[in-house]
PDB file of C-alpha atoms in Angstrom:
ATOM      1  CA  ASP A   1      29.766 -15.030 -33.675  1.00  0.00           C
ATOM      2  CA  ALA A   2      27.562 -13.710 -36.168  1.00  0.00           C
ATOM      3  CA  GLY A   3      29.344 -10.510 -38.019  1.00  0.00           C
ATOM      4  CA  ILE A   4      32.407  -9.755 -39.560  1.00  0.00           C
ATOM      5  CA  THR A   5      35.766 -10.395 -38.317  1.00  0.00           C
ATOM      6  CA  GLN A   6      39.354  -9.823 -38.994  1.00  0.00           C
ATOM      7  CA  SER A   7      42.701 -11.246 -37.517  1.00  0.00           C
ATOM      8  CA  PRO A   8      45.196 -10.413 -36.088  1.00  0.00           C
ATOM      9  CA  ARG A   9      44.257  -7.186 -34.729  1.00  0.00           C
ATOM     10  CA  TYR A  10      47.692  -6.344 -34.820  1.00  0.00           C
ATOM     11  CA  LYS A  11      51.086  -7.150 -36.440  1.00  0.00           C
ATOM     12  CA  ILE A  12      54.576  -6.547 -36.185  1.00  0.00           C
ATOM     13  CA  THR A  13      56.640  -7.866 -39.379  1.00  0.00           C
ATOM     14  CA  GLU A  14      59.359  -7.375 -41.014  1.00  0.00           C
ATOM     15  CA  THR A  15      60.455  -5.860 -44.696  1.00  0.00           C
ATOM     16  CA  GLY A  16      60.304  -8.597 -46.757  1.00  0.00           C
ATOM     17  CA  ARG A  17      57.716 -11.118 -45.493  1.00  0.00           C
ATOM     18  CA  GLN A  18      54.605 -12.396 -46.617  1.00  0.00           C
ATOM     19  CA  VAL A  19      51.749 -11.530 -44.325  1.00  0.00           C
ATOM     20  CA  THR A  20      48.100 -12.479 -44.474  1.00  0.00           C
ATOM     21  CA  LEU A  21      45.266 -10.730 -43.207  1.00  0.00           C
ATOM     22  CA  MET A  22      42.108 -12.655 -42.617  1.00  0.00           C
ATOM     23  CA  CYS A  23      38.651 -11.279 -43.570  1.00  0.00           C
ATOM     24  CA  HIS A  24      35.110 -13.719 -42.278  1.00  0.00           C
ATOM     25  CA  GLN A  25      31.890 -12.740 -42.836  1.00  0.00           C
ATOM     26  CA  THR A  26      29.019 -15.101 -41.543  1.00  0.00           C
ATOM     27  CA  TRP A  27      26.116 -13.432 -43.373  1.00  0.00           C
ATOM     28  CA  SER A  28      26.974 -15.069 -46.735  1.00  0.00           C
ATOM     29  CA  HIS A  29      27.275 -11.664 -48.221  1.00  0.00           C
ATOM     30  CA  SER A  30      28.266 -11.478 -51.911  1.00  0.00           C
ATOM     31  CA  TYR A  31      30.495  -8.673 -51.696  1.00  0.00           C
ATOM     32  CA  MET A  32      34.031  -8.121 -50.008  1.00  0.00           C
ATOM     33  CA  PHE A  33      36.287  -5.508 -50.138  1.00  0.00           C
ATOM     34  CA  TRP A  34      39.599  -4.906 -48.113  1.00  0.00           C
ATOM     35  CA  TYR A  35      41.362  -0.954 -47.792  1.00  0.00           C
ATOM     36  CA  ARG A  36      43.767   0.599 -46.409  1.00  0.00           C
ATOM     37  CA  GLN A  37      43.594   3.404 -43.405  1.00  0.00           C
ATOM     38  CA  ASP A  38      46.472   6.201 -43.732  1.00  0.00           C
ATOM     39  CA  LEU A  39      46.887   9.555 -42.169  1.00  0.00           C
ATOM     40  CA  GLY A  40      45.976  12.528 -45.619  1.00  0.00           C
ATOM     41  CA  HIS A  41      44.958   9.802 -47.846  1.00  0.00           C
ATOM     42  CA  GLY A  42      41.438   8.056 -46.082  1.00  0.00           C
ATOM     43  CA  LEU A  43      40.155   5.230 -47.241  1.00  0.00           C
ATOM     44  CA  ARG A  44      41.244   3.790 -50.114  1.00  0.00           C
ATOM     45  CA  LEU A  45      40.610   0.336 -51.921  1.00  0.00           C
ATOM     46  CA  ILE A  46      42.287  -2.307 -52.110  1.00  0.00           C
ATOM     47  CA  TYR A  47      40.890  -5.206 -53.793  1.00  0.00           C
ATOM     48  CA  TYR A  48      37.659  -6.457 -53.267  1.00  0.00           C
ATOM     49  CA  SER A  49      35.427  -9.483 -54.480  1.00  0.00           C
ATOM     50  CA  ALA A  50      32.005  -9.808 -55.996  1.00  0.00           C
ATOM     51  CA  ALA A  51      31.344 -13.573 -55.416  1.00  0.00           C
ATOM     52  CA  ALA A  52      33.323 -17.224 -54.705  1.00  0.00           C
ATOM     53  CA  ASP A  53      36.338 -16.788 -57.460  1.00  0.00           C
ATOM     54  CA  ILE A  54      35.840 -13.613 -58.400  1.00  0.00           C
ATOM     55  CA  THR A  55      37.951 -10.857 -57.511  1.00  0.00           C
ATOM     56  CA  ASP A  56      39.303  -7.234 -58.963  1.00  0.00           C
ATOM     57  CA  LYS A  57      41.776  -4.648 -58.538  1.00  0.00           C
ATOM     58  CA  GLY A  58      41.186  -1.372 -56.347  1.00  0.00           C
ATOM     59  CA  GLU A  59      42.843   1.784 -56.195  1.00  0.00           C
ATOM     60  CA  VAL A  60      46.363   0.280 -55.059  1.00  0.00           C
ATOM     61  CA  PRO A  61      46.793  -3.324 -55.181  1.00  0.00           C
ATOM     62  CA  ASP A  62      50.691  -3.128 -55.861  1.00  0.00           C
ATOM     63  CA  GLY A  63      51.960  -5.711 -53.518  1.00  0.00           C
ATOM     64  CA  TYR A  64      49.150  -7.283 -52.457  1.00  0.00           C
ATOM     65  CA  VAL A  65      46.938 -10.509 -53.299  1.00  0.00           C
ATOM     66  CA  VAL A  66      43.504 -12.050 -52.531  1.00  0.00           C
ATOM     67  CA  SER A  67      41.474 -14.800 -53.145  1.00  0.00           C
ATOM     68  CA  ARG A  68      37.935 -16.241 -51.888  1.00  0.00           C
ATOM     69  CA  SER A  69      38.003 -19.753 -52.626  1.00  0.00           C
ATOM     70  CA  LYS A  70      34.513 -19.752 -49.754  1.00  0.00           C
ATOM     71  CA  THR A  71      32.104 -16.535 -50.228  1.00  0.00           C
ATOM     72  CA  GLU A  72      32.373 -15.804 -45.980  1.00  0.00           C
ATOM     73  CA  ASN A  73      36.558 -15.329 -46.630  1.00  0.00           C
ATOM     74  CA  PHE A  74      37.966 -12.743 -48.375  1.00  0.00           C
ATOM     75  CA  PRO A  75      42.378 -12.894 -47.088  1.00  0.00           C
ATOM     76  CA  LEU A  76      44.930 -10.285 -47.851  1.00  0.00           C
ATOM     77  CA  THR A  77      48.157 -11.464 -48.843  1.00  0.00           C
ATOM     78  CA  LEU A  78      51.295  -8.971 -48.402  1.00  0.00           C
ATOM     79  CA  GLU A  79      53.967 -11.514 -51.082  1.00  0.00           C
ATOM     80  CA  SER A  80      56.843  -8.989 -49.255  1.00  0.00           C
ATOM     81  CA  ALA A  81      56.293  -6.363 -47.600  1.00  0.00           C
ATOM     82  CA  THR A  82      57.493  -3.127 -47.442  1.00  0.00           C
ATOM     83  CA  ARG A  83      57.178   0.025 -44.937  1.00  0.00           C
ATOM     84  CA  SER A  84      54.887   1.536 -47.029  1.00  0.00           C
ATOM     85  CA  GLN A  85      52.609  -0.772 -46.185  1.00  0.00           C
ATOM     86  CA  THR A  86      52.611   0.056 -42.644  1.00  0.00           C
ATOM     87  CA  SER A  87      49.025   0.914 -42.659  1.00  0.00           C
ATOM     88  CA  VAL A  88      45.327   0.264 -40.462  1.00  0.00           C
ATOM     89  CA  TYR A  89      43.864  -1.676 -43.131  1.00  0.00           C
ATOM     90  CA  PHE A  90      39.864  -2.833 -42.739  1.00  0.00           C
ATOM     91  CA  CYS A  91      37.507  -5.446 -44.874  1.00  0.00           C
ATOM     92  CA  ALA A  92      33.681  -4.641 -45.567  1.00  0.00           C
ATOM     93  CA  SER A  93      31.475  -6.679 -47.019  1.00  0.00           C
ATOM     94  CA  THR A  94      28.122  -5.789 -48.423  1.00  0.00           C
ATOM     95  CA  ARG A  95      24.744  -7.649 -49.552  1.00  0.00           C
ATOM     96  CA  SER A  96      24.520  -5.001 -52.697  1.00  0.00           C
ATOM     97  CA  TYR A  97      26.152  -1.579 -52.939  1.00  0.00           C
ATOM     98  CA  ASN A  98      24.264  -0.384 -50.081  1.00  0.00           C
ATOM     99  CA  GLU A  99      25.367  -0.497 -46.281  1.00  0.00           C
ATOM    100  CA  GLN A 100      29.064  -1.814 -45.936  1.00  0.00           C
ATOM    101  CA  PHE A 101      29.792  -2.940 -43.018  1.00  0.00           C
ATOM    102  CA  PHE A 102      33.530  -3.047 -41.705  1.00  0.00           C
ATOM    103  CA  GLY A 103      35.849  -4.911 -39.839  1.00  0.00           C
ATOM    104  CA  PRO A 104      37.273  -3.832 -36.874  1.00  0.00           C
ATOM    105  CA  GLY A 105      40.901  -3.472 -38.795  1.00  0.00           C
ATOM    106  CA  THR A 106      44.216  -5.217 -38.723  1.00  0.00           C
ATOM    107  CA  ARG A 107      46.955  -2.722 -37.595  1.00  0.00           C
ATOM    108  CA  LEU A 108      50.315  -3.745 -39.541  1.00  0.00           C
ATOM    109  CA  THR A 109      53.141  -2.108 -38.639  1.00  0.00           C
ATOM    110  CA  VAL A 110      56.133  -3.307 -41.474  1.00  0.00           C
ATOM    111  CA  LEU A 111      59.777  -2.959 -39.616  1.00  0.00           C
TER     112      LEU A 111
ATOM    113  CA  LYS B   1      37.791   9.193 -61.326  1.00  0.00           C
ATOM    114  CA  ASN B   2      35.503  10.989 -58.887  1.00  0.00           C
ATOM    115  CA  GLU B   3      36.595  13.768 -56.057  1.00  0.00           C
ATOM    116  CA  VAL B   4      35.194  13.823 -52.525  1.00  0.00           C
ATOM    117  CA  GLU B   5      35.949  16.765 -51.034  1.00  0.00           C
ATOM    118  CA  GLN B   6      35.067  17.939 -47.285  1.00  0.00           C
ATOM    119  CA  SER B   7      34.801  19.882 -44.714  1.00  0.00           C
ATOM    120  CA  PRO B   8      36.177  21.274 -42.567  1.00  0.00           C
ATOM    121  CA  GLN B   9      38.812  18.749 -41.618  1.00  0.00           C
ATOM    122  CA  ASN B  10      39.025  19.265 -38.470  1.00  0.00           C
ATOM    123  CA  LEU B  11      35.356  20.611 -35.705  1.00  0.00           C
ATOM    124  CA  THR B  12      35.665  21.769 -32.354  1.00  0.00           C
ATOM    125  CA  ALA B  13      32.800  22.730 -30.906  1.00  0.00           C
ATOM    126  CA  GLN B  14      30.484  22.920 -27.390  1.00  0.00           C
ATOM    127  CA  GLU B  15      28.055  19.601 -26.464  1.00  0.00           C
ATOM    128  CA  GLY B  16      24.904  20.826 -27.329  1.00  0.00           C
ATOM    129  CA  GLU B  17      25.853  23.277 -30.958  1.00  0.00           C
ATOM    130  CA  PHE B  18      24.342  22.366 -34.164  1.00  0.00           C
ATOM    131  CA  ILE B  19      27.008  20.691 -35.803  1.00  0.00           C
ATOM    132  CA  THR B  20      27.614  20.688 -39.853  1.00  0.00           C
ATOM    133  CA  ILE B  21      29.914  18.557 -42.177  1.00  0.00           C
ATOM    134  CA  ASN B  22      29.765  18.613 -45.552  1.00  0.00           C
ATOM    135  CA  CYS B  23      30.648  16.933 -49.037  1.00  0.00           C
ATOM    136  CA  SER B  24      31.177  17.725 -51.514  1.00  0.00           C
ATOM    137  CA  TYR B  25      31.876  15.279 -55.496  1.00  0.00           C
ATOM    138  CA  SER B  26      33.059  16.030 -59.039  1.00  0.00           C
ATOM    139  CA  VAL B  27      30.985  13.195 -60.595  1.00  0.00           C
ATOM    140  CA  GLY B  28      27.166  12.477 -60.808  1.00  0.00           C
ATOM    141  CA  ILE B  29      26.767   9.235 -58.322  1.00  0.00           C
ATOM    142  CA  SER B  30      24.473   6.541 -57.309  1.00  0.00           C
ATOM    143  CA  ALA B  31      24.699   6.349 -53.839  1.00  0.00           C
ATOM    144  CA  LEU B  32      26.861   8.864 -51.229  1.00  0.00           C
ATOM    145  CA  HIS B  33      27.878   7.490 -48.268  1.00  0.00           C
ATOM    146  CA  TRP B  34      27.984   9.147 -44.362  1.00  0.00           C
ATOM    147  CA  LEU B  35      30.379   6.193 -42.242  1.00  0.00           C
ATOM    148  CA  GLN B  36      31.011   7.210 -38.521  1.00  0.00           C
ATOM    149  CA  GLN B  37      34.897   6.491 -36.536  1.00  0.00           C
ATOM    150  CA  HIS B  38      35.353   6.431 -33.310  1.00  0.00           C
ATOM    151  CA  PRO B  39      38.861   6.643 -31.403  1.00  0.00           C
ATOM    152  CA  GLY B  40      39.433   3.102 -30.811  1.00  0.00           C
ATOM    153  CA  GLY B  41      38.819   3.128 -34.844  1.00  0.00           C
ATOM    154  CA  GLY B  42      36.255   0.528 -35.703  1.00  0.00           C
ATOM    155  CA  ILE B  43      33.818   2.161 -38.791  1.00  0.00           C
ATOM    156  CA  VAL B  44      30.379   2.765 -38.918  1.00  0.00           C
ATOM    157  CA  SER B  45      27.885   3.503 -41.260  1.00  0.00           C
ATOM    158  CA  LEU B  46      25.130   6.256 -40.564  1.00  0.00           C
ATOM    159  CA  PHE B  47      23.779   6.636 -43.753  1.00  0.00           C
ATOM    160  CA  MET B  48      23.012   5.529 -47.585  1.00  0.00           C
ATOM    161  CA  LEU B  49      21.981   7.786 -49.895  1.00  0.00           C
ATOM    162  CA  SER B  50      20.841   9.008 -53.473  1.00  0.00           C
ATOM    163  CA  SER B  51      18.203  12.198 -53.269  1.00  0.00           C
ATOM    164  CA  GLY B  52      16.198  14.176 -50.351  1.00  0.00           C
ATOM    165  CA  LYS B  53      17.276  13.774 -47.201  1.00  0.00           C
ATOM    166  CA  LYS B  54      17.168  10.934 -43.731  1.00  0.00           C
ATOM    167  CA  LYS B  55      17.039  11.295 -40.694  1.00  0.00           C
ATOM    168  CA  HIS B  56      18.246   8.755 -37.520  1.00  0.00           C
ATOM    169  CA  GLY B  57      17.983  10.468 -33.836  1.00  0.00           C
ATOM    170  CA  ARG B  58      19.828  13.140 -33.964  1.00  0.00           C
ATOM    171  CA  LEU B  59      21.393  12.631 -36.988  1.00  0.00           C
ATOM    172  CA  ILE B  60      20.202  14.436 -40.618  1.00  0.00           C
ATOM    173  CA  ALA B  61      22.027  13.440 -43.763  1.00  0.00           C
ATOM    174  CA  THR B  62      20.707  15.238 -47.149  1.00  0.00           C
ATOM    175  CA  ILE B  63      21.923  15.571 -50.428  1.00  0.00           C
ATOM    176  CA  ASN B  64      21.220  18.460 -53.393  1.00  0.00           C
ATOM    177  CA  ILE B  65      21.993  15.879 -56.574  1.00  0.00           C
ATOM    178  CA  GLN B  66      21.994  19.389 -58.408  1.00  0.00           C
ATOM    179  CA  GLU B  67      24.826  20.805 -56.595  1.00  0.00           C
ATOM    180  CA  LYS B  68      26.432  17.263 -56.428  1.00  0.00           C
ATOM    181  CA  HIS B  69      26.555  18.457 -52.325  1.00  0.00           C
ATOM    182  CA  SER B  70      25.596  16.919 -49.478  1.00  0.00           C
ATOM    183  CA  SER B  71      25.958  17.923 -45.829  1.00  0.00           C
ATOM    184  CA  LEU B  72      26.304  15.674 -41.936  1.00  0.00           C
ATOM    185  CA  HIS B  73      23.371  17.477 -39.233  1.00  0.00           C
ATOM    186  CA  ILE B  74      24.139  16.981 -36.088  1.00  0.00           C
ATOM    187  CA  THR B  75      21.560  18.187 -33.360  1.00  0.00           C
ATOM    188  CA  ALA B  76      22.220  18.576 -29.983  1.00  0.00           C
ATOM    189  CA  SER B  77      25.941  17.757 -29.945  1.00  0.00           C
ATOM    190  CA  HIS B  78      26.868  15.612 -27.234  1.00  0.00           C
ATOM    191  CA  PRO B  79      30.670  14.439 -26.307  1.00  0.00           C
ATOM    192  CA  ARG B  80      29.613  10.744 -27.418  1.00  0.00           C
ATOM    193  CA  ASP B  81      29.501  12.173 -30.973  1.00  0.00           C
ATOM    194  CA  SER B  82      32.705  13.212 -31.413  1.00  0.00           C
ATOM    195  CA  ALA B  83      34.773  11.131 -33.996  1.00  0.00           C
ATOM    196  CA  VAL B  84      36.274  11.392 -37.534  1.00  0.00           C
ATOM    197  CA  TYR B  85      33.046  11.515 -40.109  1.00  0.00           C
ATOM    198  CA  ILE B  86      33.706  10.801 -43.415  1.00  0.00           C
ATOM    199  CA  CYS B  87      31.762  10.849 -46.943  1.00  0.00           C
ATOM    200  CA  ALA B  88      32.202   8.219 -49.732  1.00  0.00           C
ATOM    201  CA  GLU B  89      30.327   7.997 -52.542  1.00  0.00           C
ATOM    202  CA  TYR B  90      29.414   5.033 -55.424  1.00  0.00           C
ATOM    203  CA  SER B  91      29.168   6.711 -59.131  1.00  0.00           C
ATOM    204  CA  GLY B  92      28.391   3.002 -60.464  1.00  0.00           C
ATOM    205  CA  GLY B  93      29.879   0.442 -62.289  1.00  0.00           C
ATOM    206  CA  GLY B  94      31.661  -1.686 -59.417  1.00  0.00           C
ATOM    207  CA  ALA B  95      33.440  -1.111 -57.187  1.00  0.00           C
ATOM    208  CA  ASP B  96      36.192   1.072 -58.410  1.00  0.00           C
ATOM    209  CA  GLY B  97      33.390   3.767 -58.178  1.00  0.00           C
ATOM    210  CA  LEU B  98      33.644   3.517 -54.527  1.00  0.00           C
ATOM    211  CA  THR B  99      35.781   7.114 -54.071  1.00  0.00           C
ATOM    212  CA  PHE B 100      36.074   8.665 -49.993  1.00  0.00           C
ATOM    213  CA  GLY B 101      36.623  11.472 -48.641  1.00  0.00           C
ATOM    214  CA  LYS B 102      39.222  12.096 -45.787  1.00  0.00           C
ATOM    215  CA  GLY B 103      36.789  12.581 -43.181  1.00  0.00           C
ATOM    216  CA  THR B 104      36.434  15.539 -40.545  1.00  0.00           C
ATOM    217  CA  HIS B 105      37.976  14.714 -36.782  1.00  0.00           C
ATOM    218  CA  LEU B 106      34.846  16.228 -34.870  1.00  0.00           C
ATOM    219  CA  ILE B 107      35.894  16.907 -31.338  1.00  0.00           C
ATOM    220  CA  ILE B 108      32.377  17.998 -28.876  1.00  0.00           C
ATOM    221  CA  GLN B 109      33.323  19.164 -25.590  1.00  0.00           C
ATOM    222  CA  PRO B 110      31.747  19.326 -22.042  1.00  0.00           C
TER     223      PRO B 110
END
């Protein structure tokens, strides 16, 4: 299916566990982003990537790791999940700094 | 870092009313985005503009670069317009320039 997908859509995990959120886009967009959305904060940028093998930190990168070995995939890993990482995570992509296309989101709960 | 402020935070209106949501920012920008997030959570890009005005159906977005202000208008509002509307700005210089407002929660009552 064309578009941008995220998996899983819902995840419950425990403090200290490693969790990986997947993001896949079929447009061959160069730029991909990970955001988290929390009440009172709005959307905040965690990491972004300008191309395969090029990633950089955003506003709130601590506790997260990303990789981008292929243009279409941009996984986000929480190395040791904490309760403060309970959030809704959105992946997005764009060809350039124009319209961004968002994935459906992953709702993560850390117990 | 640019600050993006939206107003109002919450807005309830009757079907058919003309709606205005405001967005102001503190530093010069390259482009401003308006996004829509429905109750199901999905986020859709409505407009990207760097000057003037854009229109799509009943939605109109305007921007005043000198005043560092943008507005999103909805004409003949309908209950299906109920959503959170988010403005986001890109100041240039890479993805660090992407800054989002906290959103305006709009409810249109029939």
